[in-house]
Each structure stands twice: as C-alpha cells, then as structure tokens.
PDB file of C-alpha atoms in Angstrom:
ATOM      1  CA  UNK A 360       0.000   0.000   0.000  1.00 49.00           C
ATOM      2  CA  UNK A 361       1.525   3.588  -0.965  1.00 55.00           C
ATOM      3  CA  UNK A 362       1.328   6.111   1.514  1.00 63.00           C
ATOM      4  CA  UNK A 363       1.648   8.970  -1.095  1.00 61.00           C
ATOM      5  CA  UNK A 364      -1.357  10.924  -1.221  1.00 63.00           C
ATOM      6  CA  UNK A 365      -3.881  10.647  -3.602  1.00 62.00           C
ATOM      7  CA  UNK A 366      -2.830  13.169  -6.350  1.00 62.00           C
ATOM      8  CA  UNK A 367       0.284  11.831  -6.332  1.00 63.00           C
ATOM      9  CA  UNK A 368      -0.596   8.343  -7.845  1.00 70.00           C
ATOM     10  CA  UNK A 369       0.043   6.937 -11.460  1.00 76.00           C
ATOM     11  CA  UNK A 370      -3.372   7.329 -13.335  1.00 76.00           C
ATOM     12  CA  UNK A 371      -4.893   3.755 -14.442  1.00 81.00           C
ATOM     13  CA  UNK A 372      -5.541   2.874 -17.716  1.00 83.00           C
ATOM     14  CA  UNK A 373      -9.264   2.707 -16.753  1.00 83.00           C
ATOM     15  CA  UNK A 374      -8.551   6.925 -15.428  1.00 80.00           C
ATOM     16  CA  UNK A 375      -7.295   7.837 -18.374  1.00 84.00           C
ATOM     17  CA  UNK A 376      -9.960   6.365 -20.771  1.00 90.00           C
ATOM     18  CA  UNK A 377     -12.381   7.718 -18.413  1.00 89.00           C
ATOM     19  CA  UNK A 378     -11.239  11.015 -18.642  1.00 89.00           C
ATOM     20  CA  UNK A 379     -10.244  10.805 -22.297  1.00 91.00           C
ATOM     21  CA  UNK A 380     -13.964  10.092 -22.872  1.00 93.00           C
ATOM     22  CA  UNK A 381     -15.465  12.494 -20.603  1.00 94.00           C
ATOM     23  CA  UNK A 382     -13.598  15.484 -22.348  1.00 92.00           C
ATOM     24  CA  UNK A 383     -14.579  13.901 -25.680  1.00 94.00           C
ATOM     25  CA  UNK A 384     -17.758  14.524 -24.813  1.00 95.00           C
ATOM     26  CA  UNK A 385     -17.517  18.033 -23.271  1.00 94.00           C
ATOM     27  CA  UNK A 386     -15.935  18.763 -26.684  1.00 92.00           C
ATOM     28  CA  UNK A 387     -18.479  17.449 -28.379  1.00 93.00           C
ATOM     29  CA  UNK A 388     -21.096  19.428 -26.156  1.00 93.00           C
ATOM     30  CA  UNK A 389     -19.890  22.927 -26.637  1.00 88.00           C
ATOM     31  CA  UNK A 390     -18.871  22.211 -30.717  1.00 91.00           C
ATOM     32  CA  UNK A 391     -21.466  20.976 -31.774  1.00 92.00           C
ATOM     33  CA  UNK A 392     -24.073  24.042 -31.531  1.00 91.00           C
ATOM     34  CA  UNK A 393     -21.032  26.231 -33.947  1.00 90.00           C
ATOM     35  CA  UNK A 394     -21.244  22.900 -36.306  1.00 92.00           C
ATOM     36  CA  UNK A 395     -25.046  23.568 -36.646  1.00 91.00           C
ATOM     37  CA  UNK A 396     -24.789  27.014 -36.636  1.00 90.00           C
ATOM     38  CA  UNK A 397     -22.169  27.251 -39.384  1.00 91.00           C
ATOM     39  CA  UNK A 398     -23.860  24.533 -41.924  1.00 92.00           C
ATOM     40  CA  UNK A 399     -27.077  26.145 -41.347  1.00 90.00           C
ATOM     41  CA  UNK A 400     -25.665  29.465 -42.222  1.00 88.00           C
ATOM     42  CA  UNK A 401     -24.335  27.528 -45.704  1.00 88.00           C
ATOM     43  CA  UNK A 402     -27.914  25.751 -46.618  1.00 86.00           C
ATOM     44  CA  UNK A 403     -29.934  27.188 -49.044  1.00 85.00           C
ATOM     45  CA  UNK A 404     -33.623  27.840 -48.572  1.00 82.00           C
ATOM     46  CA  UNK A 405     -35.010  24.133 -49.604  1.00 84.00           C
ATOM     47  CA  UNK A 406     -32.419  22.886 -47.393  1.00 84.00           C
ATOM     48  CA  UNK A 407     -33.733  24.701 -44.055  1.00 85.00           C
ATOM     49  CA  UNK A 408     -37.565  23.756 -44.977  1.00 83.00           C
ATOM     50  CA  UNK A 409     -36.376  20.272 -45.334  1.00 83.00           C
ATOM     51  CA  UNK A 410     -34.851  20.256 -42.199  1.00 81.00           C
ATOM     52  CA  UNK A 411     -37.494  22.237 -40.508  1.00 82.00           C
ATOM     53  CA  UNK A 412     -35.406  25.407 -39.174  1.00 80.00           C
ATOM     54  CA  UNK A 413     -31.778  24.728 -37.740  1.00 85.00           C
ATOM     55  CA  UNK A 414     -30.107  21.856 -40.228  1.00 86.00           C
ATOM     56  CA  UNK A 415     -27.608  18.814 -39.293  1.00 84.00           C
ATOM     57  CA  UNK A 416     -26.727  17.157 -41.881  1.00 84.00           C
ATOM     58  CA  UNK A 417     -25.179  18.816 -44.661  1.00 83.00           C
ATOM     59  CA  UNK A 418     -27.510  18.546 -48.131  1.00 81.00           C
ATOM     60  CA  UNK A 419     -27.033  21.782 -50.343  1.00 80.00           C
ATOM     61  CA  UNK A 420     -24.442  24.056 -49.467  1.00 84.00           C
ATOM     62  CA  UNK A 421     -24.489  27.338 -50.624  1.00 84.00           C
ATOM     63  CA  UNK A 422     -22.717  31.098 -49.917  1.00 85.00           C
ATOM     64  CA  UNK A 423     -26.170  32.501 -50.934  1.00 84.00           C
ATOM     65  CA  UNK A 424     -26.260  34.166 -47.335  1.00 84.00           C
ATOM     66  CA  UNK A 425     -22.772  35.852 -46.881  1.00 86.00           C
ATOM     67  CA  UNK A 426     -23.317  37.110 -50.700  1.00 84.00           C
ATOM     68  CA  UNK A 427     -27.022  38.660 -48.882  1.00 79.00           C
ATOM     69  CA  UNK A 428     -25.244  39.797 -45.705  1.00 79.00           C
ATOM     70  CA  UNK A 429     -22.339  42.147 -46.803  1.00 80.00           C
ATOM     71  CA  UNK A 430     -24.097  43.262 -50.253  1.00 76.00           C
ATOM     72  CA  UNK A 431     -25.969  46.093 -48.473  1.00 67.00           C
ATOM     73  CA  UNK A 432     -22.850  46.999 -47.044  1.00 75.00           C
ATOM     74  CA  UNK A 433     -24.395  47.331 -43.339  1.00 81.00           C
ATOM     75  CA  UNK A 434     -22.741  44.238 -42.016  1.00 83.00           C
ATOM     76  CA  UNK A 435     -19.672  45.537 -43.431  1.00 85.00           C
ATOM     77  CA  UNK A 436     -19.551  48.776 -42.098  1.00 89.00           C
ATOM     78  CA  UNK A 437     -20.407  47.109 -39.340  1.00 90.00           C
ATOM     79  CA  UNK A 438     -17.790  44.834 -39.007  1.00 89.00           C
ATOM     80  CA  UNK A 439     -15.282  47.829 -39.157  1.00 91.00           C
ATOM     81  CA  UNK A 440     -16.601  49.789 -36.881  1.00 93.00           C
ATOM     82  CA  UNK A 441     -16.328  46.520 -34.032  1.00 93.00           C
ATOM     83  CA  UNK A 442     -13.326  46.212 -35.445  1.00 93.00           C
ATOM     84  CA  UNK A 443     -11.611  49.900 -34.842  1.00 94.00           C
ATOM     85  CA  UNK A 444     -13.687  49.859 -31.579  1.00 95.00           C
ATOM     86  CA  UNK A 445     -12.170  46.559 -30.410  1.00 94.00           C
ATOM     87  CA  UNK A 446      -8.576  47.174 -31.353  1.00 94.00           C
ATOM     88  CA  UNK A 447      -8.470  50.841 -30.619  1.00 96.00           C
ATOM     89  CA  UNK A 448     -10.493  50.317 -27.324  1.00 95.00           C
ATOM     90  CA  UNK A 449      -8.340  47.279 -26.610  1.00 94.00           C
ATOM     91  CA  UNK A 450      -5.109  49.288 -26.659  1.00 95.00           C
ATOM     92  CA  UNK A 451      -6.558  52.118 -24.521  1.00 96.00           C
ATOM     93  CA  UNK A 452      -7.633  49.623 -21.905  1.00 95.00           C
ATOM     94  CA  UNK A 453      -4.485  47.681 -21.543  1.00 94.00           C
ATOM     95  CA  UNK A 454      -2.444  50.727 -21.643  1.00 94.00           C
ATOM     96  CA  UNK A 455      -4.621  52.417 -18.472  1.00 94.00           C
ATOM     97  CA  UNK A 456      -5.077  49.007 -16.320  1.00 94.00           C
ATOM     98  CA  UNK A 457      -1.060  48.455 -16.952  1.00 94.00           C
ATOM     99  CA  UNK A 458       0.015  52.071 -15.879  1.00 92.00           C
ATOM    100  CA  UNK A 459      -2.615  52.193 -12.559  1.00 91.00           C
ATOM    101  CA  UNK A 460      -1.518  48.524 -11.952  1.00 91.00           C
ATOM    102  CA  UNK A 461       2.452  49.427 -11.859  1.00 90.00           C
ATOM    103  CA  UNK A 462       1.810  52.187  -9.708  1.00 88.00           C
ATOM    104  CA  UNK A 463      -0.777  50.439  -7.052  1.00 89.00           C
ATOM    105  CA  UNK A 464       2.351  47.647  -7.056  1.00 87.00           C
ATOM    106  CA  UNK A 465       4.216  49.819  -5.564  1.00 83.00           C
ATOM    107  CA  UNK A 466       3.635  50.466  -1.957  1.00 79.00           C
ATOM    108  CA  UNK A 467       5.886  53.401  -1.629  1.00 78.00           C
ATOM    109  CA  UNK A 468       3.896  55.352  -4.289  1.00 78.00           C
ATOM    110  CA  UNK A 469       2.042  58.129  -3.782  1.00 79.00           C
ATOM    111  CA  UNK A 470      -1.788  58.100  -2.304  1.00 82.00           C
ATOM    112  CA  UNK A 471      -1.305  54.081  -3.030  1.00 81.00           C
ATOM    113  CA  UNK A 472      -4.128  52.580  -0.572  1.00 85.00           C
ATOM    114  CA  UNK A 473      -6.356  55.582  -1.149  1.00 88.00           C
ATOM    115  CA  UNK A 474      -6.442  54.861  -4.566  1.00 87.00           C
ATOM    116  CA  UNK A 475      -6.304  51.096  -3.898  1.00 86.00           C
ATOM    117  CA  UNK A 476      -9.423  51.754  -1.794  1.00 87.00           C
ATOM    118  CA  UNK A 477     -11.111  53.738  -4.867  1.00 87.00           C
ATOM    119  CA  UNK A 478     -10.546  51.116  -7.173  1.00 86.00           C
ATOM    120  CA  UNK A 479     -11.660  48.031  -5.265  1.00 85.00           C
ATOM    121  CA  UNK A 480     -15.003  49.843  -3.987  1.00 86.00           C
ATOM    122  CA  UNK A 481     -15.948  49.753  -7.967  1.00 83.00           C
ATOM    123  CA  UNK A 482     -16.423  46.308  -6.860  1.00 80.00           C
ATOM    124  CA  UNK A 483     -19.324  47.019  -4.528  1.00 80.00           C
ATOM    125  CA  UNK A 484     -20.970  49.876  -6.346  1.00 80.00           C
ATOM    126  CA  UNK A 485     -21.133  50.451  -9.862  1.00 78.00           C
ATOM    127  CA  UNK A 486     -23.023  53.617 -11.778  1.00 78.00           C
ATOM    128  CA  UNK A 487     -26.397  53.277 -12.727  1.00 81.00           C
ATOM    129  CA  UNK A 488     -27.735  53.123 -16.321  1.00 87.00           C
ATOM    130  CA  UNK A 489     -29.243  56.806 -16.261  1.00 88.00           C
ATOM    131  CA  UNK A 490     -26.223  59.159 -14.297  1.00 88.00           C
ATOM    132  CA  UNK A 491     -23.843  57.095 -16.888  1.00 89.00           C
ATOM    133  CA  UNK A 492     -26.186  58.158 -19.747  1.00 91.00           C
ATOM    134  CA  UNK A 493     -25.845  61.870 -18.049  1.00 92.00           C
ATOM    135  CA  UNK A 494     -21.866  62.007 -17.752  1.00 91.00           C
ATOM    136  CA  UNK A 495     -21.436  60.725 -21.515  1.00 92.00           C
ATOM    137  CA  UNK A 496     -24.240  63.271 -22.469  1.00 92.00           C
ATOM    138  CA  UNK A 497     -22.372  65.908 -20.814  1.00 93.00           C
ATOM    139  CA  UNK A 498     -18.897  65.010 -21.676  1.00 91.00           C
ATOM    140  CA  UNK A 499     -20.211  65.582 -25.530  1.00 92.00           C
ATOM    141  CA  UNK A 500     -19.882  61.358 -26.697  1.00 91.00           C
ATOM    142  CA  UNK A 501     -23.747  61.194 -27.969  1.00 93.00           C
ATOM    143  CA  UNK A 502     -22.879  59.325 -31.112  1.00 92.00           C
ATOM    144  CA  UNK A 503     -19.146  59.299 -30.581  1.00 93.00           C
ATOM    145  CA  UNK A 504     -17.000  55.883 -31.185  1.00 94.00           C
ATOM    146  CA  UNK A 505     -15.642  57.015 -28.013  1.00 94.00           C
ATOM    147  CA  UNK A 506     -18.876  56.438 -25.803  1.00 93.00           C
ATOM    148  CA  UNK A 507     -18.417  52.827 -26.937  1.00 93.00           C
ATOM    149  CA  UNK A 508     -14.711  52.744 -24.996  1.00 94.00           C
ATOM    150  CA  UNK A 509     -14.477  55.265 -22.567  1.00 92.00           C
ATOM    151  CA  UNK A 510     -17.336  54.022 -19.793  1.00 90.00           C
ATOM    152  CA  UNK A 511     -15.965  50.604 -19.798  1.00 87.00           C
ATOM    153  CA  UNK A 512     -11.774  51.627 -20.836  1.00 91.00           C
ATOM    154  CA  UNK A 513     -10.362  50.162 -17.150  1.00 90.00           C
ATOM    155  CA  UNK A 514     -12.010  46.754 -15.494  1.00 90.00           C
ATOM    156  CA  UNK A 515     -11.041  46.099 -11.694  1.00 89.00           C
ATOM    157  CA  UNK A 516     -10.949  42.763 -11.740  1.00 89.00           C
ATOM    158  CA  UNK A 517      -8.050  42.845 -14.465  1.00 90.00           C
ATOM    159  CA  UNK A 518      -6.332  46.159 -12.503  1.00 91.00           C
ATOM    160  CA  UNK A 519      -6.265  43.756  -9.104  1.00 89.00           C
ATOM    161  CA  UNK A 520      -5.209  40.307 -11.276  1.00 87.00           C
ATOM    162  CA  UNK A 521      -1.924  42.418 -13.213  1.00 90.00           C
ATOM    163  CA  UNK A 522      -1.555  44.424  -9.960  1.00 90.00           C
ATOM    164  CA  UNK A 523      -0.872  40.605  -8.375  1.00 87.00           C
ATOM    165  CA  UNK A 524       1.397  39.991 -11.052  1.00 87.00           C
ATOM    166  CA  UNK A 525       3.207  43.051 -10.770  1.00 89.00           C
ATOM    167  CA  UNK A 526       3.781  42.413  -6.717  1.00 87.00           C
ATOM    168  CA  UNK A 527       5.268  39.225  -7.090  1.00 85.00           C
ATOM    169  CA  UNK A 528       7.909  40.621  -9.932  1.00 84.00           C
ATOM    170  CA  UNK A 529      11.339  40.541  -7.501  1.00 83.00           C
ATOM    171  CA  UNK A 530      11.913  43.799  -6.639  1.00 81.00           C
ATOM    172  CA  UNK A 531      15.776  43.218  -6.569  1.00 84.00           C
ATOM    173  CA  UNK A 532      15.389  44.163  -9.915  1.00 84.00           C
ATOM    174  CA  UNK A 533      13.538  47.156 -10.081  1.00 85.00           C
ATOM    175  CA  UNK A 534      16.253  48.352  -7.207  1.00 82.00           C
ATOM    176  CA  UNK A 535      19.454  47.544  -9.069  1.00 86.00           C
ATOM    177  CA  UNK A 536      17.325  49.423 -12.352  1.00 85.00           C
ATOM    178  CA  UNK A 537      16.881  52.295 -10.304  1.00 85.00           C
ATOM    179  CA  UNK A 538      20.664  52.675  -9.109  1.00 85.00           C
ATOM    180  CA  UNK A 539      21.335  52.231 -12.630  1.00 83.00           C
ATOM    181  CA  UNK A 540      19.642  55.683 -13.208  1.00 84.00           C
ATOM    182  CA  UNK A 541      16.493  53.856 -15.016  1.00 81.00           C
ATOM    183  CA  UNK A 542      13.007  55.813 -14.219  1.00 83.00           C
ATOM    184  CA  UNK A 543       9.660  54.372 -13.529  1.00 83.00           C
ATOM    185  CA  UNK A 544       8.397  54.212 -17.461  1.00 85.00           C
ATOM    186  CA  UNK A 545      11.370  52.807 -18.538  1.00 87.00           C
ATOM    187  CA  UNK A 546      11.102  49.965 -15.622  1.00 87.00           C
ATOM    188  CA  UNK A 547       7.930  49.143 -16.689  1.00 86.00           C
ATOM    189  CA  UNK A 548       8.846  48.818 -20.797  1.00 87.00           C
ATOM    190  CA  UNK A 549      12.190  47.323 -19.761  1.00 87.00           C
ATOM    191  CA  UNK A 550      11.632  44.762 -17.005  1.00 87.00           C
ATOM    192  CA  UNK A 551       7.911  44.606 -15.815  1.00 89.00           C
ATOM    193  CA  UNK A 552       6.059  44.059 -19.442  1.00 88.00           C
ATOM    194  CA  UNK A 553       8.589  41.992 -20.265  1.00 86.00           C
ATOM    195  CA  UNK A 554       8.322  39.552 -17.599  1.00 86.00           C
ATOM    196  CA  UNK A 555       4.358  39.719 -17.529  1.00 85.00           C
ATOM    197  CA  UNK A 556       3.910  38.768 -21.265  1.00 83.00           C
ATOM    198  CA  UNK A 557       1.493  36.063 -20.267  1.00 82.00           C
ATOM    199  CA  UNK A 558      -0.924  38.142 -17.718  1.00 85.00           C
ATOM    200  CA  UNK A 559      -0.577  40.793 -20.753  1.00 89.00           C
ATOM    201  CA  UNK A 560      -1.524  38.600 -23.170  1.00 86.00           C
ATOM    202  CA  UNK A 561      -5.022  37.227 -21.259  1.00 85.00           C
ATOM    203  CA  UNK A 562      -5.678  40.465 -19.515  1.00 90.00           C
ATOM    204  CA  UNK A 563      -6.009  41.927 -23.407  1.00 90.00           C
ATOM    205  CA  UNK A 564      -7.843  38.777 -24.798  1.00 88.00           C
ATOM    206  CA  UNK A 565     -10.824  39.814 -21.466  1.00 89.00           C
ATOM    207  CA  UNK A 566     -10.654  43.411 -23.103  1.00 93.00           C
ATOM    208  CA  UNK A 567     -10.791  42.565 -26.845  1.00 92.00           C
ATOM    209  CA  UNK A 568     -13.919  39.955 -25.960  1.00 90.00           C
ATOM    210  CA  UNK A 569     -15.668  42.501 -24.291  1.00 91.00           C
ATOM    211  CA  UNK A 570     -15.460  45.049 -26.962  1.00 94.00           C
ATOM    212  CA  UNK A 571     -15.984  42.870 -29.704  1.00 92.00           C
ATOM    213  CA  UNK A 572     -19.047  41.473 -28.037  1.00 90.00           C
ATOM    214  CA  UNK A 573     -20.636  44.786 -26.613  1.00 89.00           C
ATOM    215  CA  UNK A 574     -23.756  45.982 -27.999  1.00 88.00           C
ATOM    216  CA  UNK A 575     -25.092  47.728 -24.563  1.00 90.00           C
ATOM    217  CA  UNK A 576     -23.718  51.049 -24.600  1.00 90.00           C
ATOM    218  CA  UNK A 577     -24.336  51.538 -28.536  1.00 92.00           C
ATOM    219  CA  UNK A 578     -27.736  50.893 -27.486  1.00 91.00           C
ATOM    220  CA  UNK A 579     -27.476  54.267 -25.312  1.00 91.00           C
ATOM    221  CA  UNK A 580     -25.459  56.457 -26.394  1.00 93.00           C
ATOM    222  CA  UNK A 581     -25.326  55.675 -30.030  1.00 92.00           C
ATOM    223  CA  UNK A 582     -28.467  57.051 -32.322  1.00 90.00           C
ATOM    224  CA  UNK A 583     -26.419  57.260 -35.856  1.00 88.00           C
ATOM    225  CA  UNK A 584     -27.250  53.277 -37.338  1.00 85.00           C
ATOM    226  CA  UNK A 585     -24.299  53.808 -39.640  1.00 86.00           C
ATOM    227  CA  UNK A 586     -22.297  53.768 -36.389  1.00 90.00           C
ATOM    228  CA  UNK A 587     -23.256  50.557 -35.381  1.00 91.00           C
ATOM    229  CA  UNK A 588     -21.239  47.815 -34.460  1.00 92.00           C
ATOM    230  CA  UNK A 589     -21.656  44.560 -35.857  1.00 89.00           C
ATOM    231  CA  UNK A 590     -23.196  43.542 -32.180  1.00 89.00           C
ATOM    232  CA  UNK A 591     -25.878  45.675 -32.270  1.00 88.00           C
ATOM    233  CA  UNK A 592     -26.852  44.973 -35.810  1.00 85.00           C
ATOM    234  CA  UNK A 593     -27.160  41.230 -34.731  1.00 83.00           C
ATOM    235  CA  UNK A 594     -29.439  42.343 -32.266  1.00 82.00           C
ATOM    236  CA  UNK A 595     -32.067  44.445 -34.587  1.00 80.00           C
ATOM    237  CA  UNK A 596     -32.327  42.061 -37.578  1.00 76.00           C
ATOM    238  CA  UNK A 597     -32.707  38.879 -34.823  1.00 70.00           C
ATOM    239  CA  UNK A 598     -35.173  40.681 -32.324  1.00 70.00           C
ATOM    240  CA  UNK A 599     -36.447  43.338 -34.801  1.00 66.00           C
ATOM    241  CA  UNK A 600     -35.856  41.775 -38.391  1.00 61.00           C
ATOM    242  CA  UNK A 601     -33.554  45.041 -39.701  1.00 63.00           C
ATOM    243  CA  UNK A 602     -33.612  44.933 -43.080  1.00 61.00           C
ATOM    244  CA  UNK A 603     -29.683  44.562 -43.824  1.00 60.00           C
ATOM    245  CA  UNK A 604     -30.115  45.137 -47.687  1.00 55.00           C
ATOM    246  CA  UNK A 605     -31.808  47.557 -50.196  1.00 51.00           C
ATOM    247  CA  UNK A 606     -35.200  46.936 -51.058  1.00 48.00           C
ATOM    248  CA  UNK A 607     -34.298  48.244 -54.587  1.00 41.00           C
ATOM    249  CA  UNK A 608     -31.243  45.427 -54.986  1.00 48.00           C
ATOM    250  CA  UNK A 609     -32.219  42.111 -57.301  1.00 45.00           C
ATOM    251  CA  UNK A 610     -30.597  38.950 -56.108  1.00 46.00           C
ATOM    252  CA  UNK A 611     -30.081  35.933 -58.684  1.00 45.00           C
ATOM    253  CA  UNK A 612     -29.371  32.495 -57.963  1.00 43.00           C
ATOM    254  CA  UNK A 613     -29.715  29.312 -59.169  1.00 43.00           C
ATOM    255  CA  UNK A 614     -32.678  28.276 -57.210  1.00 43.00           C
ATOM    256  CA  UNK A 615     -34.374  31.857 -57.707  1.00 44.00           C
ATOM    257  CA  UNK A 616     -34.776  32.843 -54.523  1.00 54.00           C
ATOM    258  CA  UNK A 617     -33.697  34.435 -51.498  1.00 58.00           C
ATOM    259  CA  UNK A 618     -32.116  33.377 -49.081  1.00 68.00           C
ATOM    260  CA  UNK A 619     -33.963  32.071 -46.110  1.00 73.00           C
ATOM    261  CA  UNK A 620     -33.665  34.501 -42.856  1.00 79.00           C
ATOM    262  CA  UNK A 621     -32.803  31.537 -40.754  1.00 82.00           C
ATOM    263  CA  UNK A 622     -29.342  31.384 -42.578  1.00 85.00           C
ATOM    264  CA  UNK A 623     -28.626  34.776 -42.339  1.00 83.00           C
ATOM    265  CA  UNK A 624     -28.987  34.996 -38.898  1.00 82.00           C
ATOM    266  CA  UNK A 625     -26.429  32.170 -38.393  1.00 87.00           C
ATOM    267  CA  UNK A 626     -24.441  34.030 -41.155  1.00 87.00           C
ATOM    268  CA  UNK A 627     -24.172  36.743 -38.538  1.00 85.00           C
ATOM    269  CA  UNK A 628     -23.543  34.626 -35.727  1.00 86.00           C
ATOM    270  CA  UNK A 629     -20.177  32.857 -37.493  1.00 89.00           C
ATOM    271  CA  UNK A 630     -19.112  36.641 -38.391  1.00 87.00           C
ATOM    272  CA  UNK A 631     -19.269  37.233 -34.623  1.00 86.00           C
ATOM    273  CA  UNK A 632     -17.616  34.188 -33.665  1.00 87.00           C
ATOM    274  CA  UNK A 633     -14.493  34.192 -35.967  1.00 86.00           C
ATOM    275  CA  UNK A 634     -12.256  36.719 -34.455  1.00 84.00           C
ATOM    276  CA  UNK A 635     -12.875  35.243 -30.919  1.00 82.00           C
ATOM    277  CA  UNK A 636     -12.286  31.416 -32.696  1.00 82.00           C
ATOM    278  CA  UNK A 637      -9.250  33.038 -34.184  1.00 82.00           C
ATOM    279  CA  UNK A 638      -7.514  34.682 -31.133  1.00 80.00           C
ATOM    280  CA  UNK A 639      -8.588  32.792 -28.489  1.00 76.00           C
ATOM    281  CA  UNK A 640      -6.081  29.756 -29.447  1.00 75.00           C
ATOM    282  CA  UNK A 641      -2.930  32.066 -29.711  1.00 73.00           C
ATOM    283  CA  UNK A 642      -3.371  32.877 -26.301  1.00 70.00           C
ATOM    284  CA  UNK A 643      -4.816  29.843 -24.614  1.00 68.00           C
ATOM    285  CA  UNK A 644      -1.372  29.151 -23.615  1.00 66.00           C
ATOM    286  CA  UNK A 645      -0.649  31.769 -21.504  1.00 64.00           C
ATOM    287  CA  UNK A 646      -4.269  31.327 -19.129  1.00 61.00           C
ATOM    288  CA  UNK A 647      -2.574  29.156 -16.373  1.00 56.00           C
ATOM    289  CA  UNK A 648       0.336  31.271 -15.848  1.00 56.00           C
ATOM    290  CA  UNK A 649      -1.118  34.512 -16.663  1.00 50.00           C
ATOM    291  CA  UNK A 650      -4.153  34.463 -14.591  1.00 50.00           C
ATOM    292  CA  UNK A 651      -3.871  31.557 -12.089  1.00 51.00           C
ATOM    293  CA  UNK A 652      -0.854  32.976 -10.941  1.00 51.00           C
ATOM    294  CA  UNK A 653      -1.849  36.574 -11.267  1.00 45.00           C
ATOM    295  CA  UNK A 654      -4.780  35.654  -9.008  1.00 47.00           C
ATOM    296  CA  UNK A 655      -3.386  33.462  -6.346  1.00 45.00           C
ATOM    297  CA  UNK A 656       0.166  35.198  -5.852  1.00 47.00           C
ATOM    298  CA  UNK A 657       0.252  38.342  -3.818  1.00 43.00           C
TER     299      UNK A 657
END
C-alpha cells in the first residue's frame, strides 16, 4: 500500500480512458451548436424547410447568405466599426489598467491605498444606467465611437489580477534598475512588461472579448445606425428583423430565390464568432500562468 497521497498516484488505464472520454464529450457538447450554426448558415432555402429550421446534416451548401449579408454593405460597415472599436479600445484599456496597476504595485507610491481603496469599492458599487447616460451626455460622446470605450476603458478585476502579477515581480530588480539611473516608465517597458507577457496577453484577450461582443452602450449612447457595431446589428435584424439590404437590390441564384432569414442569422452569428475562434487559441497558452498565478500570488 503507498502512503503517497492521492494526487500523487500513477493514473490507471481505466482513469485515463475515463477522462479521455469524458472530455470527448464536453468537446463534443460545446462544438457541436457552432457545427449547426455554421452549416445552417451555408444551406440554401429548400435545405432549411427540409430540415425544418436549424439543419444537421449537410444537403445543399451554398454562400447565398454571406453574398445577402455584406451586399448592403451594413454588415460591413459594421464589421469595421467593431473592429476599430475593439482594437483601438483594446489598446486604450491595456495601456490604463497596466500604468494604474504598476503604480498600485508599488507600496511606496504616492496616495497608493487611497487609490487602492477607490478602485476596489468599484467592486461594490457600480453607476447606474441613467447618471452614466448623463456624464457621456455631458462630456459631448452622444454618437461618438468614443462612448463605446471610454465608460468601460479600465475593469477592476483585471487592474487587481496584473496588480498581483506586478507584486510578485522581484523587486531586486527594479532596485538595481533604479541605481542604474532607469526611471519608472522605462522599468515598466524594460523589465515589468517583459516579464508579464502572459498576464498581458489574457488580460487583453478579457478586453478585446468585451469590446468585440458589446452591444449595450451603442444601445445608449449611439443614435447614428451607420455607427453601429456589428453587435448591435445582430441584435435588430434577430429581435427586430432590420432589413440589412436595399429593397431596390435584385438577387439571382440558381434556385431563384432568397435566401432564407434563418441562414442569415447564423451568417451573422459565425461573423461574430471568428475573431474570438481566431484569437482565443494564440493565447490559450498563456491562461494558467497569466491568470492563475496573477490571481493566487500576492
């Protein structure tokens, strides 16, 4: 009989196929609705009647929606504006949460746990929908891209996890920098971001997301529909059926017809999905040691 504990055992065969199958099928789970999505998005209208509304099998595949969605030209502005919004907002973000994290990781900075204090009571009380309305109103951002960035440019929760990060960095190094002659800003370019690459990394992924996927505050503050993200537009033509093409514009295919709306809702929904699909795995890596020990450290 071992006496090591239990975590500290050699797997069984019977363990591993266990767990081999039990993440097959948690992979299987949370694919398979972007399988269904996508191939209904690429049916053609006999293909979704056949089916009955969302289709399985593949049948008749056809690009009939996409051609629909981006030939009025309002997904496509669209997807530029969510796309400026997301990187620009992004950069804004990570550049605010990295300066006020560096300088609440220093305890020897100035008004540190008053401002420590400020930060972590967002966690308790946030702004309500109508004095937020007010302040952007009165800051002049009615209709601005920046309405869609500013309220929501610096998260807590990511300030406290790279604040973590930034503790734990040894500060033998930031002393022997500072003999050198080196100044705060170029500690931070030099040896802080450096060494917190991974926390970077995830810390942007949470802001990208969250501007990508934001529709809420174009909802307030944003009246102009060219201005729309691509979000919002998913929004109106699901809940509202927004017409996303000229009435005036012909359409010829094989079969005739139009598209059915059922496909070009998924249509949407894969446009939404790709940049998140495409990013999230160039980053996965860095989730363990970027947050976990972000988190837990400190």
């Amino acid at each position: 009989m071992s006496n090591r504990p239990t975590w500290q055992e050699q797997p069984t065969l019977f363990g591993l196929t266990a767990k081999g199958f039990v993440l097959t099928l948690i992979a299987l789970a949370m694919l398979y609705p972007i399988y269904v999505v996508v191939l209904t998005s690429l049916s053609t209208a006999q293909a979704v009647t056949e089916a009955g509304g969302l289709v399985t099998l593949p049948t008749d595949l056809s690009l009939d929606a996409y051609r629909e969605l981006f030939g009025g030209g309002v997904v496509t502005r669209a997807v530029l504006v969510s796309t400026g919004v997301t990187v620009v907002g992004t950069a804004v973000s990570l550049g605010l949460t990295v300066l006020a994290a560096y300088g609440l990781s220093r305890t020897d900075s100035l008004f540190h746990r008053p401002l420590l204090f400020l930060f972590l009571l967002t966690f308790l009380f946030t702004p309500g929908m109508i004095p937020s309305y007010l302040l952007v109103r009165e800051l002049g951002l009615i209709d601005s891209y920046w309405s869609l960035i500013l309220p929501s440019a610096l998260s807590a929760f990511n300030l406290v996890v790279m604040r973590a990060f930034f503790m734990n960095i040894p500060g033998e190094l930031i002393d022997s920098a500072r003999i050198d002659g080196a100044g705060d800003f170029r500690i931070l370019w030099r040896i802080v971001l450096p060494m917190s690459k991974g926390v970077t990394a995830v810390i942007g992924l949470f802001y990208a997301v969250g501007y990508w996927n934001a529709f809420f505050n174009a909802v307030l503050y944003i009246n102009d529909n060219s201005k729309w993200p691509l979000q919002l537009i998913l929004r109106q033509y699901v809940q509202q059926g927004m017409n996303l093409v000229p009435n005036t514009r012909t359409y010829d295919t094989a079969a005739g017809a139009l598209p059915p709306n059922l496909a070009i809702k998924m249509a949407i929904v894969v446009v939404a999905l790709i940049p998140v699909l495409l990013i999230y795995p160039l980053v996965q890596r860095h989730f363990t040691k970027g947050v976990i020990i972000g988190a837990v450290k400190g």
